[in-house]
Amino acid sequence: MSGAALRLFDVVKEYPGGVHALRGVSVEIATGDRVAVVGPSGSGKTTMLTVLGTLERATSGGVEVGGRDVVDASDNELAGLRAHEIGFVFQGFHLQDSMTALDNVANGMLYTGAPARERREAAQAALERVGLGGRVTHRPPQLSGGERQRVAIARAIAKHPAIVLADEPTGNLDSKSGQEVLALMHGLASDGATLVLITHDEQIARTFPRRLLMRDGEIVGDERQ
Ligand code: ADP
Ligand code: MG
């Protein structure tokens, strides 16, 4: 174990059809770091995040999550790792419209194996944390975009993951809701969570202590402030 939350060594990701989405990416992200990933559309940002989050396997190269080599891990082991250690937040929220906010968040913990009551308590606490304690029985269609994204954040953090990966979480929000969501994301770091967030908004990127710039499947810049 190196203290790194996430590590890629010379990662190549080739999609069927010969698209080289990642062309030899190496990066180490320390535990508790907050990293923005920026770069033009098609530069490989989402692909890098999905490889970091073990949703996709690299074509070649090394991937470590929490100091563990995940290249040789089975699909089941990876599902377990994601269930316990990684929270995902997506631009499009990915909520079930027919379920209450509470059930959306509690269901996000199904794969942790926690009993239903524990999941509901954790969901309630997470919704309170994102300021939605008064909306737990609302369904997504009854919530604003900003509130939906806060439900999605609650779902990601209810299990207290060590790592939170977010793909343009403010992309569908107006600027005020976006600011609220961004503040929540930064607040996760106070729990020691490692945060990697994709954005194409320079202003948002500047609020992060570290920024990775991607272009054409490579990391071409790594800035710290
Ligand atoms: P970004 O998030 O920076 O916009 P992506 O990682 O989504 O970039 O995409 C990088 C490249 O990989 C693009 O050329 C894209 O078309 C391609 N790509 C992404 N996902 C797939 C996929 N599932 N199958 C084939 N090509 C893909
Ligand atoms: Mg993308």
Tab-separated table of C-alpha atoms and ligand atoms in Angstrom:
chain	number	residue	atom	x	y	z
A	1	MET	CA	0.000	0.000	0.000
A	2	SER	CA	1.386	3.335	-1.016
A	3	GLY	CA	-1.146	5.769	0.398
A	4	ALA	CA	-2.406	6.340	-3.133
A	5	ALA	CA	-6.164	5.989	-3.461
A	6	LEU	CA	-5.958	5.486	-7.208
A	7	ARG	CA	-3.172	4.617	-9.594
A	8	LEU	CA	-2.949	4.071	-13.308
A	9	PHE	CA	0.270	2.942	-14.984
A	10	ASP	CA	0.510	3.199	-18.714
A	11	VAL	CA	-3.164	2.443	-19.183
A	12	VAL	CA	-4.392	1.875	-22.703
A	13	LYS	CA	-8.092	1.540	-23.459
A	14	GLU	CA	-9.110	0.498	-26.901
A	15	TYR	CA	-12.768	0.151	-27.793
A	16	PRO	CA	-13.983	-2.266	-30.464
A	17	GLY	CA	-13.590	-0.614	-33.828
A	18	GLY	CA	-10.078	0.553	-33.009
A	19	VAL	CA	-10.834	3.718	-31.008
A	20	HIS	CA	-7.898	4.445	-28.706
A	21	ALA	CA	-9.701	6.238	-25.889
A	22	LEU	CA	-6.658	6.110	-23.568
A	23	ARG	CA	-3.131	6.030	-24.986
A	24	GLY	CA	-0.851	5.241	-22.072
A	25	VAL	CA	-2.150	7.137	-19.054
A	26	SER	CA	-0.172	7.115	-15.806
A	27	VAL	CA	-1.346	8.991	-12.746
A	28	GLU	CA	-1.333	8.621	-8.992
A	29	ILE	CA	-4.046	10.211	-6.870
A	30	ALA	CA	-3.383	10.479	-3.146
A	31	THR	CA	-5.935	9.595	-0.501
A	32	GLY	CA	-8.053	12.641	0.277
A	33	ASP	CA	-6.981	14.504	-2.855
A	34	ARG	CA	-9.538	16.498	-4.857
A	35	VAL	CA	-8.863	16.323	-8.571
A	36	ALA	CA	-10.675	17.971	-11.471
A	37	VAL	CA	-10.313	16.363	-14.895
A	38	VAL	CA	-10.699	18.747	-17.807
A	39	GLY	CA	-10.295	18.451	-21.560
A	40	PRO	CA	-12.234	18.601	-24.792
A	41	SER	CA	-15.094	16.280	-25.600
A	42	GLY	CA	-13.781	12.902	-26.745
A	43	SER	CA	-10.416	13.304	-24.990
A	44	GLY	CA	-10.954	10.242	-22.787
A	45	LYS	CA	-12.169	11.782	-19.514
A	46	THR	CA	-15.163	9.487	-19.019
A	47	THR	CA	-13.149	6.473	-20.112
A	48	MET	CA	-10.463	7.254	-17.545
A	49	LEU	CA	-13.095	7.643	-14.822
A	50	THR	CA	-14.773	4.344	-15.716
A	51	VAL	CA	-11.406	2.552	-15.646
A	52	LEU	CA	-10.544	4.177	-12.288
A	53	GLY	CA	-13.935	3.086	-11.008
A	54	THR	CA	-13.484	-0.471	-12.359
A	55	LEU	CA	-16.651	-0.201	-14.450
A	56	GLU	CA	-14.475	-0.845	-17.515
A	57	ARG	CA	-11.279	-2.854	-17.705
A	58	ALA	CA	-8.144	-1.408	-19.257
A	59	THR	CA	-6.955	-3.043	-22.470
A	60	SER	CA	-3.429	-2.985	-20.987
A	61	GLY	CA	-1.567	-1.336	-18.145
A	62	GLY	CA	-1.905	-1.299	-14.374
A	63	VAL	CA	-4.822	-0.143	-12.259
A	64	GLU	CA	-4.826	0.065	-8.458
A	65	VAL	CA	-7.699	1.101	-6.237
A	66	GLY	CA	-7.007	1.605	-2.535
A	67	GLY	CA	-3.586	0.022	-3.004
A	68	ARG	CA	-5.112	-3.109	-4.524
A	69	ASP	CA	-4.216	-4.324	-7.986
A	70	VAL	CA	-7.571	-4.659	-9.732
A	71	VAL	CA	-6.331	-5.921	-13.101
A	72	ASP	CA	-6.479	-9.557	-12.022
A	73	ALA	CA	-9.571	-9.206	-9.827
A	74	SER	CA	-12.697	-11.130	-10.828
A	75	ASP	CA	-15.896	-9.347	-11.847
A	76	ASN	CA	-17.390	-10.341	-8.498
A	77	GLU	CA	-14.467	-8.914	-6.573
A	78	LEU	CA	-14.770	-5.685	-8.526
A	79	ALA	CA	-18.502	-5.476	-7.837
A	80	GLY	CA	-17.746	-5.842	-4.129
A	81	LEU	CA	-15.025	-3.203	-4.280
A	82	ARG	CA	-17.363	-0.748	-6.013
A	83	ALA	CA	-20.190	-1.483	-3.600
A	84	HIS	CA	-18.089	-0.617	-0.562
A	85	GLU	CA	-15.414	1.798	-1.690
A	86	ILE	CA	-16.588	3.833	-4.660
A	87	GLY	CA	-19.469	6.299	-5.048
A	88	PHE	CA	-20.426	7.427	-8.553
A	89	VAL	CA	-22.245	10.621	-9.548
A	90	PHE	CA	-23.276	11.153	-13.171
A	91	GLN	CA	-24.434	14.166	-15.161
A	92	GLY	CA	-27.832	12.575	-15.807
A	93	PHE	CA	-28.514	11.621	-12.141
A	94	HIS	CA	-29.505	7.978	-12.981
A	95	LEU	CA	-32.373	7.864	-10.481
A	96	GLN	CA	-35.500	5.677	-10.597
A	97	ASP	CA	-38.453	8.024	-11.146
A	98	SER	CA	-40.965	5.628	-9.579
A	99	MET	CA	-39.098	5.412	-6.264
A	100	THR	CA	-38.893	7.893	-3.417
A	101	ALA	CA	-35.665	9.727	-2.776
A	102	LEU	CA	-35.155	7.531	0.290
A	103	ASP	CA	-35.583	4.306	-1.684
A	104	ASN	CA	-33.328	5.557	-4.466
A	105	VAL	CA	-30.567	6.153	-1.944
A	106	ALA	CA	-31.214	2.993	0.102
A	107	ASN	CA	-31.272	0.862	-3.069
A	108	GLY	CA	-27.890	2.237	-4.016
A	109	MET	CA	-26.542	0.263	-1.054
A	110	LEU	CA	-28.099	-3.087	-2.034
A	111	TYR	CA	-24.786	-4.563	-3.089
A	112	THR	CA	-23.144	-3.722	0.213
A	113	GLY	CA	-25.239	-6.516	1.704
A	114	ALA	CA	-26.361	-4.249	4.556
A	115	PRO	CA	-29.804	-5.093	5.979
A	116	ALA	CA	-32.773	-3.010	4.798
A	117	ARG	CA	-33.131	-1.096	8.021
A	118	GLU	CA	-29.480	-0.102	8.075
A	119	ARG	CA	-29.712	0.976	4.441
A	120	ARG	CA	-32.738	3.147	5.156
A	121	GLU	CA	-31.058	4.771	8.142
A	122	ALA	CA	-27.927	5.476	6.131
A	123	ALA	CA	-30.098	6.842	3.301
A	124	GLN	CA	-31.958	9.152	5.663
A	125	ALA	CA	-28.676	10.439	7.115
A	126	ALA	CA	-27.188	10.988	3.650
A	127	LEU	CA	-30.272	12.872	2.452
A	128	GLU	CA	-30.085	15.087	5.521
A	129	ARG	CA	-26.450	15.713	4.807
A	130	VAL	CA	-27.248	17.024	1.304
A	131	GLY	CA	-30.034	19.213	2.688
A	132	LEU	CA	-32.949	17.018	1.582
A	133	GLY	CA	-34.130	15.722	4.938
A	134	GLY	CA	-37.516	17.269	4.190
A	135	ARG	CA	-37.857	15.615	0.783
A	136	VAL	CA	-37.236	11.940	1.498
A	137	THR	CA	-40.653	10.778	0.293
A	138	HIS	CA	-40.537	12.846	-2.906
A	139	ARG	CA	-39.955	11.093	-6.198
A	140	PRO	CA	-37.443	12.480	-8.714
A	141	PRO	CA	-40.142	14.008	-11.009
A	142	GLN	CA	-41.263	16.111	-8.017
A	143	LEU	CA	-37.750	17.491	-7.466
A	144	SER	CA	-35.731	20.176	-9.238
A	145	GLY	CA	-32.596	19.273	-11.186
A	146	GLY	CA	-30.388	20.456	-8.344
A	147	GLU	CA	-32.372	18.421	-5.831
A	148	ARG	CA	-32.176	15.328	-8.043
A	149	GLN	CA	-28.442	15.650	-8.251
A	150	ARG	CA	-28.292	16.021	-4.477
A	151	VAL	CA	-30.262	12.745	-4.181
A	152	ALA	CA	-27.700	11.169	-6.501
A	153	ILE	CA	-24.891	12.506	-4.304
A	154	ALA	CA	-26.640	11.123	-1.229
A	155	ARG	CA	-26.816	7.740	-2.989
A	156	ALA	CA	-23.085	7.920	-3.738
A	157	ILE	CA	-22.062	8.852	-0.184
A	158	ALA	CA	-24.566	6.906	1.956
A	159	LYS	CA	-22.127	4.003	2.245
A	160	HIS	CA	-19.229	6.354	3.148
A	161	PRO	CA	-17.072	5.386	0.192
A	162	ALA	CA	-13.348	6.098	0.259
A	163	ILE	CA	-13.531	7.336	-3.324
A	164	VAL	CA	-16.117	9.486	-5.112
A	165	LEU	CA	-16.029	9.683	-8.908
A	166	ALA	CA	-18.210	12.289	-10.601
A	167	ASP	CA	-18.737	12.759	-14.341
A	168	GLU	CA	-19.885	16.329	-15.073
A	169	PRO	CA	-22.249	16.376	-12.080
A	170	THR	CA	-23.128	20.022	-12.644
A	171	GLY	CA	-23.484	19.707	-16.412
A	172	ASN	CA	-27.293	19.701	-16.403
A	173	LEU	CA	-27.762	22.295	-13.646
A	174	ASP	CA	-28.248	26.047	-13.561
A	175	SER	CA	-25.356	27.924	-12.026
A	176	LYS	CA	-26.860	28.322	-8.550
A	177	SER	CA	-27.712	24.605	-8.232
A	178	GLY	CA	-24.335	23.824	-9.738
A	179	GLN	CA	-22.596	25.839	-7.044
A	180	GLU	CA	-24.533	24.011	-4.326
A	181	VAL	CA	-23.647	20.628	-5.787
A	182	LEU	CA	-20.013	21.661	-6.142
A	183	ALA	CA	-19.885	22.795	-2.509
A	184	LEU	CA	-21.282	19.417	-1.449
A	185	MET	CA	-18.701	17.588	-3.519
A	186	HIS	CA	-15.880	19.586	-1.966
A	187	GLY	CA	-17.376	18.933	1.476
A	188	LEU	CA	-16.851	15.179	1.004
A	189	ALA	CA	-13.144	15.757	1.296
A	190	SER	CA	-13.610	16.756	4.914
A	191	ASP	CA	-14.477	13.076	5.540
A	192	GLY	CA	-11.201	12.122	3.903
A	193	ALA	CA	-12.861	10.900	0.714
A	194	THR	CA	-10.814	11.079	-2.447
A	195	LEU	CA	-12.680	12.991	-5.146
A	196	VAL	CA	-12.188	12.886	-8.917
A	197	LEU	CA	-14.593	15.105	-10.843
A	198	ILE	CA	-14.850	15.667	-14.581
A	199	THR	CA	-15.895	19.101	-15.718
A	200	HIS	CA	-15.514	21.206	-18.821
A	201	ASP	CA	-16.113	24.364	-16.796
A	202	GLU	CA	-12.805	26.141	-16.138
A	203	GLN	CA	-14.272	28.052	-13.209
A	204	ILE	CA	-15.274	24.826	-11.523
A	205	ALA	CA	-11.894	23.265	-12.270
A	206	ARG	CA	-10.146	26.202	-10.598
A	207	THR	CA	-11.840	25.385	-7.283
A	208	PHE	CA	-9.858	22.103	-7.153
A	209	PRO	CA	-6.398	21.829	-5.628
A	210	ARG	CA	-5.288	19.571	-8.491
A	211	ARG	CA	-6.275	19.573	-12.156
A	212	LEU	CA	-5.529	16.958	-14.810
A	213	LEU	CA	-5.804	18.115	-18.398
A	214	MET	CA	-6.616	15.466	-21.003
A	215	ARG	CA	-6.246	15.620	-24.736
A	216	ASP	CA	-6.572	12.856	-27.270
A	217	GLY	CA	-6.389	9.999	-24.767
A	218	GLU	CA	-3.459	11.369	-22.778
A	219	ILE	CA	-2.864	13.464	-19.684
A	220	VAL	CA	-1.084	16.523	-21.013
A	221	GLY	CA	-1.180	18.692	-17.907
A	222	ASP	CA	-1.120	18.127	-14.132
A	223	GLU	CA	-1.436	21.363	-12.168
A	224	ARG	CA	-1.583	21.954	-8.441
A	225	GLN	CA	-2.331	25.107	-6.605
B	1	ADP	P1	-14.847	12.412	-22.946
B	1	ADP	O1	-15.490	11.957	-21.689
B	1	ADP	O2	-13.569	13.190	-22.714
B	1	ADP	O3	-15.782	13.183	-23.835
B	1	ADP	P2	-14.818	9.605	-23.694
B	1	ADP	O4	-13.941	8.917	-22.715
B	1	ADP	O5	-16.268	9.488	-23.538
B	1	ADP	O6	-14.374	11.142	-23.789
B	1	ADP	O7	-14.463	9.075	-25.148
B	1	ADP	C1	-13.118	8.939	-25.622
B	1	ADP	C2	-13.165	8.297	-27.006
B	1	ADP	O8	-13.609	6.958	-26.878
B	1	ADP	C3	-14.116	8.984	-27.977
B	1	ADP	O9	-13.549	8.899	-29.264
B	1	ADP	C4	-15.354	8.139	-27.878
B	1	ADP	O10	-16.107	8.206	-29.059
B	1	ADP	C5	-14.784	6.754	-27.650
B	1	ADP	N1	-15.687	5.896	-26.855
B	1	ADP	C6	-16.132	6.142	-25.599
B	1	ADP	N2	-16.902	5.128	-25.153
B	1	ADP	C7	-16.949	4.217	-26.170
B	1	ADP	C8	-17.581	2.943	-26.319
B	1	ADP	N3	-18.316	2.392	-25.347
B	1	ADP	N4	-17.391	2.295	-27.509
B	1	ADP	C9	-16.638	2.837	-28.485
B	1	ADP	N5	-16.019	4.021	-28.401
B	1	ADP	C10	-16.173	4.715	-27.252
B	2	MG	MG	-17.413	12.305	-20.973
